[in-house]
Tab-separated table of N, CA and C in Angstrom:
chain	number	residue	atom	x	y	z
G	1145	MET	N	-11.640	20.185	0.439
G	1145	MET	CA	-12.168	18.858	0.207
G	1145	MET	C	-10.995	17.929	-0.134
G	1146	SER	N	-11.008	16.728	0.413
G	1146	SER	CA	-9.971	15.741	0.113
G	1146	SER	C	-10.413	14.897	-1.072
G	1147	SER	N	-9.420	14.391	-1.788
G	1147	SER	CA	-9.727	13.525	-2.914
G	1147	SER	C	-8.765	12.359	-2.901
G	1148	SER	N	-9.132	11.326	-3.613
G	1148	SER	CA	-8.265	10.151	-3.698
G	1148	SER	C	-7.879	9.931	-5.150
G	1149	GLU	N	-6.778	9.216	-5.314
G	1149	GLU	CA	-6.280	8.870	-6.637
G	1149	GLU	C	-6.029	7.376	-6.676
G	1150	THR	N	-5.932	6.841	-7.872
G	1150	THR	CA	-5.629	5.428	-8.064
G	1150	THR	C	-4.434	5.323	-8.995
G	1151	THR	N	-3.509	4.399	-8.658
G	1151	THR	CA	-2.334	4.199	-9.493
G	1151	THR	C	-1.896	2.743	-9.464
G	1152	THR	N	-1.143	2.366	-10.488
G	1152	THR	CA	-0.465	1.068	-10.503
G	1152	THR	C	1.046	1.280	-10.595
G	1153	ASP	N	1.502	2.526	-10.551
G	1153	ASP	CA	2.902	2.890	-10.685
G	1153	ASP	C	3.676	2.497	-9.422
G	1154	HIS	N	4.587	1.543	-9.560
G	1154	HIS	CA	5.334	1.025	-8.408
G	1154	HIS	C	6.120	2.124	-7.688
G	1155	ARG	N	6.765	2.997	-8.433
G	1155	ARG	CA	7.561	4.064	-7.803
G	1155	ARG	C	6.693	5.021	-7.007
G	1156	LYS	N	5.533	5.363	-7.546
G	1156	LYS	CA	4.630	6.288	-6.867
G	1156	LYS	C	4.084	5.653	-5.576
G	1157	ILE	N	3.729	4.376	-5.643
G	1157	ILE	CA	3.214	3.673	-4.462
G	1157	ILE	C	4.287	3.599	-3.372
G	1158	ARG	N	5.492	3.206	-3.764
G	1158	ARG	CA	6.581	3.073	-2.789
G	1158	ARG	C	6.901	4.432	-2.156
G	1159	LYS	N	6.988	5.478	-2.959
G	1159	LYS	CA	7.278	6.812	-2.429
G	1159	LYS	C	6.193	7.264	-1.465
G	1160	TRP	N	4.926	7.069	-1.844
G	1160	TRP	CA	3.809	7.463	-0.980
G	1160	TRP	C	3.940	6.761	0.373
G	1161	ALA	N	4.187	5.454	0.364
G	1161	ALA	CA	4.301	4.676	1.603
G	1161	ALA	C	5.505	5.116	2.420
G	1162	GLU	N	6.657	5.230	1.790
G	1162	GLU	CA	7.874	5.585	2.524
G	1162	GLU	C	7.823	7.007	3.071
G	1163	ASP	N	7.149	7.920	2.387
G	1163	ASP	CA	6.981	9.286	2.893
G	1163	ASP	C	6.192	9.300	4.202
G	1164	ARG	N	5.416	8.243	4.443
G	1164	ARG	CA	4.592	8.127	5.652
G	1164	ARG	C	5.136	7.078	6.617
G	1165	LYS	N	6.368	6.666	6.393
G	1165	LYS	CA	7.045	5.648	7.221
G	1165	LYS	C	6.332	4.298	7.141
G	1166	GLY	N	5.734	4.004	5.985
G	1166	GLY	CA	5.050	2.732	5.768
G	1166	GLY	C	5.989	1.675	5.226
G	1167	ARG	N	5.681	0.423	5.557
G	1167	ARG	CA	6.472	-0.726	5.105
G	1167	ARG	C	5.546	-1.716	4.408
G	1168	PRO	N	6.050	-2.385	3.359
G	1168	PRO	CA	5.227	-3.382	2.677
G	1168	PRO	C	5.027	-4.601	3.574
G	1169	ALA	N	3.811	-5.113	3.580
G	1169	ALA	CA	3.482	-6.258	4.424
G	1169	ALA	C	2.399	-7.089	3.760
G	1170	ALA	N	2.263	-8.317	4.267
G	1170	ALA	CA	1.204	-9.212	3.788
G	1170	ALA	C	0.613	-9.939	4.977
G	1171	VAL	N	-0.675	-10.181	4.903
G	1171	VAL	CA	-1.348	-11.062	5.850
G	1171	VAL	C	-1.428	-12.395	5.137
G	1172	ARG	N	-0.756	-13.399	5.661
G	1172	ARG	CA	-0.697	-14.708	4.993
G	1172	ARG	C	-2.049	-15.402	5.106
G	1173	THR	N	-2.496	-15.937	3.973
G	1173	THR	CA	-3.823	-16.540	3.905
G	1173	THR	C	-3.778	-18.043	3.707
G	1174	GLY	N	-2.599	-18.632	3.774
G	1174	GLY	CA	-2.469	-20.075	3.561
G	1174	GLY	C	-2.107	-20.435	2.136
G	1175	GLY	N	-2.411	-19.559	1.184
G	1175	GLY	CA	-2.032	-19.797	-0.207
G	1175	GLY	C	-0.768	-19.030	-0.519
G	1176	LYS	N	-0.412	-18.976	-1.780
G	1176	LYS	CA	0.751	-18.198	-2.177
G	1176	LYS	C	0.421	-16.719	-2.099
G	1177	GLY	N	1.394	-15.930	-1.700
G	1177	GLY	CA	1.192	-14.487	-1.607
G	1177	GLY	C	0.529	-14.135	-0.294
G	1178	GLY	N	-0.577	-13.473	-0.358
G	1178	GLY	CA	-1.295	-13.035	0.831
G	1178	GLY	C	-2.042	-11.755	0.513
G	1179	VAL	N	-2.687	-11.206	1.534
G	1179	VAL	CA	-3.422	-9.964	1.397
G	1179	VAL	C	-2.439	-8.832	1.689
G	1180	LEU	N	-2.270	-7.921	0.743
G	1180	LEU	CA	-1.285	-6.854	0.892
G	1180	LEU	C	-1.755	-5.766	1.833
G	1181	ARG	N	-0.786	-5.192	2.532
G	1181	ARG	CA	-1.025	-4.070	3.427
G	1181	ARG	C	0.202	-3.173	3.404
G	1182	ILE	N	-0.002	-1.921	3.772
G	1182	ILE	CA	1.091	-1.024	4.103
G	1182	ILE	C	1.027	-0.893	5.625
G	1183	ASP	N	2.111	-1.264	6.293
G	1183	ASP	CA	2.168	-1.260	7.755
G	1183	ASP	C	2.831	0.037	8.208
G	1184	PHE	N	2.164	0.779	9.081
G	1184	PHE	CA	2.673	2.050	9.590
G	1184	PHE	C	2.997	1.912	11.075
G	1185	GLY	N	3.987	2.657	11.511
G	1185	GLY	CA	4.302	2.694	12.933
G	1185	GLY	C	4.864	1.384	13.431
G	1186	GLU	N	4.438	1.012	14.628
G	1186	GLU	CA	4.899	-0.231	15.232
G	1186	GLU	C	4.357	-1.417	14.443
G	1187	LYS	N	5.190	-2.456	14.301
G	1187	LYS	CA	4.820	-3.619	13.492
G	1187	LYS	C	3.554	-4.281	14.034
G	1188	GLU	N	2.600	-4.500	13.137
G	1188	GLU	CA	1.370	-5.211	13.486
G	1188	GLU	C	1.673	-6.704	13.566
G	1189	GLU	N	1.215	-7.358	14.601
G	1189	GLU	CA	1.524	-8.774	14.832
G	1189	GLU	C	1.076	-9.686	13.696
G	1190	GLU	N	-0.097	-9.413	13.127
G	1190	GLU	CA	-0.623	-10.305	12.086
G	1190	GLU	C	-0.028	-10.037	10.707
G	1191	PHE	N	0.777	-8.986	10.577
G	1191	PHE	CA	1.386	-8.649	9.299
G	1191	PHE	C	2.791	-9.236	9.219
G	1192	ASP	N	3.103	-9.859	8.087
G	1192	ASP	CA	4.466	-10.300	7.798
G	1192	ASP	C	5.107	-9.231	6.940
G	1193	GLU	N	6.187	-8.630	7.438
G	1193	GLU	CA	6.884	-7.632	6.643
G	1193	GLU	C	7.551	-8.337	5.463
G	1194	ILE	N	7.388	-7.775	4.266
G	1194	ILE	CA	7.964	-8.352	3.054
G	1194	ILE	C	8.741	-7.265	2.327
G	1195	GLY	N	9.554	-7.670	1.374
G	1195	GLY	CA	10.294	-6.709	0.567
G	1195	GLY	C	9.416	-6.126	-0.530
G	1196	TRP	N	9.884	-5.013	-1.069
G	1196	TRP	CA	9.121	-4.372	-2.137
G	1196	TRP	C	8.997	-5.260	-3.368
G	1197	ASP	N	10.025	-6.061	-3.672
G	1197	ASP	CA	9.942	-6.944	-4.847
G	1197	ASP	C	8.796	-7.941	-4.702
G	1198	GLU	N	8.696	-8.588	-3.544
G	1198	GLU	CA	7.604	-9.538	-3.311
G	1198	GLU	C	6.261	-8.827	-3.296
G	1199	PHE	N	6.220	-7.661	-2.670
G	1199	PHE	CA	5.000	-6.860	-2.600
G	1199	PHE	C	4.453	-6.593	-4.000
G	1200	PHE	N	5.324	-6.097	-4.886
G	1200	PHE	CA	4.855	-5.755	-6.231
G	1200	PHE	C	4.602	-6.983	-7.093
G	1201	ARG	N	5.257	-8.082	-6.812
G	1201	ARG	CA	4.965	-9.340	-7.519
G	1201	ARG	C	3.522	-9.775	-7.197
G	1202	ILE	N	3.148	-9.725	-5.925
G	1202	ILE	CA	1.771	-10.068	-5.513
G	1202	ILE	C	0.789	-9.051	-6.091
G	1203	PHE	N	1.145	-7.776	-6.019
G	1203	PHE	CA	0.317	-6.674	-6.512
G	1203	PHE	C	-0.028	-6.872	-7.988
G	1204	ASP	N	0.996	-7.144	-8.799
G	1204	ASP	CA	0.777	-7.317	-10.243
G	1204	ASP	C	0.082	-8.632	-10.572
G	1205	LYS	N	0.464	-9.707	-9.888
G	1205	LYS	CA	-0.143	-11.016	-10.145
G	1205	LYS	C	-1.655	-10.975	-9.916
G	1206	ASN	N	-2.074	-10.219	-8.900
G	1206	ASN	CA	-3.494	-10.127	-8.562
G	1206	ASN	C	-4.199	-8.969	-9.256
G	1207	LYS	N	-3.481	-8.305	-10.166
G	1207	LYS	CA	-4.046	-7.203	-10.962
G	1207	LYS	C	-4.720	-6.149	-10.074
G	1208	LEU	N	-3.925	-5.680	-9.096
G	1208	LEU	CA	-4.437	-4.689	-8.162
G	1208	LEU	C	-4.044	-3.281	-8.587
G	1209	ALA	N	-4.769	-2.328	-8.055
G	1209	ALA	CA	-4.445	-0.912	-8.165
G	1209	ALA	C	-4.428	-0.364	-6.745
G	1210	PHE	N	-3.744	0.749	-6.559
G	1210	PHE	CA	-3.583	1.351	-5.241
G	1210	PHE	C	-4.406	2.631	-5.189
G	1211	LEU	N	-5.408	2.640	-4.325
G	1211	LEU	CA	-6.250	3.817	-4.100
G	1211	LEU	C	-5.687	4.512	-2.869
G	1212	TYR	N	-5.400	5.803	-2.981
G	1212	TYR	CA	-4.763	6.499	-1.872
G	1212	TYR	C	-5.192	7.959	-1.817
G	1213	GLN	N	-4.911	8.568	-0.676
G	1213	GLN	CA	-5.218	9.973	-0.460
G	1213	GLN	C	-3.937	10.655	0.011
G	1214	ASP	N	-3.598	11.787	-0.573
G	1214	ASP	CA	-2.403	12.523	-0.147
G	1214	ASP	C	-2.649	13.330	1.117
G	1215	GLU	N	-3.786	14.015	1.178
G	1215	GLU	CA	-4.094	14.866	2.322
G	1215	GLU	C	-5.522	14.647	2.794
G	1216	THR	N	-5.731	14.865	4.086
G	1216	THR	CA	-7.077	14.837	4.645
G	1216	THR	C	-7.786	16.128	4.262
G	1217	LYS	N	-9.071	16.223	4.525
G	1217	LYS	CA	-9.800	17.430	4.136
G	1217	LYS	C	-9.327	18.670	4.883
G	1218	ASP	N	-8.671	18.479	6.044
G	1218	ASP	CA	-8.134	19.633	6.770
G	1218	ASP	C	-6.662	19.896	6.450
G	1219	GLY	N	-6.135	19.249	5.381
G	1219	GLY	CA	-4.801	19.541	4.888
G	1219	GLY	C	-3.658	18.769	5.520
G	1220	LYS	N	-3.959	17.819	6.395
G	1220	LYS	CA	-2.912	17.013	7.019
G	1220	LYS	C	-2.555	15.832	6.119
G	1221	THR	N	-1.353	15.294	6.314
G	1221	THR	CA	-0.919	14.134	5.540
G	1221	THR	C	-1.818	12.944	5.856
G	1222	SER	N	-2.338	12.327	4.822
G	1222	SER	CA	-3.231	11.185	4.984
G	1222	SER	C	-2.480	9.877	4.786
G	1223	ARG	N	-2.887	8.861	5.547
G	1223	ARG	CA	-2.358	7.509	5.338
G	1223	ARG	C	-3.437	6.590	4.764
G	1224	PHE	N	-4.573	7.162	4.355
G	1224	PHE	CA	-5.644	6.344	3.799
G	1224	PHE	C	-5.176	5.668	2.521
G	1225	ASN	N	-5.357	4.353	2.466
G	1225	ASN	CA	-5.041	3.604	1.256
G	1225	ASN	C	-5.852	2.329	1.233
G	1226	LYS	N	-6.009	1.810	0.025
G	1226	LYS	CA	-6.800	0.601	-0.171
G	1226	LYS	C	-6.354	-0.046	-1.480
G	1227	PHE	N	-6.361	-1.360	-1.512
G	1227	PHE	CA	-6.043	-2.072	-2.742
G	1227	PHE	C	-7.353	-2.462	-3.409
G	1228	VAL	N	-7.468	-2.137	-4.691
G	1228	VAL	CA	-8.697	-2.385	-5.448
G	1228	VAL	C	-8.346	-3.116	-6.738
G	1229	GLU	N	-9.348	-3.685	-7.383
G	1229	GLU	CA	-9.140	-4.331	-8.674
G	1229	GLU	C	-8.856	-3.273	-9.740
G	1230	ARG	N	-7.960	-3.626	-10.659
G	1230	ARG	CA	-7.695	-2.726	-11.788
G	1230	ARG	C	-8.896	-2.716	-12.714
G	1231	ASP	N	-9.130	-1.590	-13.331
G	1231	ASP	CA	-10.231	-1.487	-14.323
G	1231	ASP	C	-9.853	-2.159	-15.607
């Protein structure tokens, strides 16, 4: 069975993303910051690649937490992730 975890630890989030060849990105919404994403593989056209400093500035300002899964239920590396409100 697969399970998910939630964290706000910047080092853990960055390591999880980089282990999967993910890059920090934002979808610009017209206001300051944007909607955060981890971009995998070929660059998505609607995503603006940003640095980790900007990524975590937006992450903390919006009081987000990172919900993620390490492995799928069949034991493969998972890229499932989602940004949620902190409790």
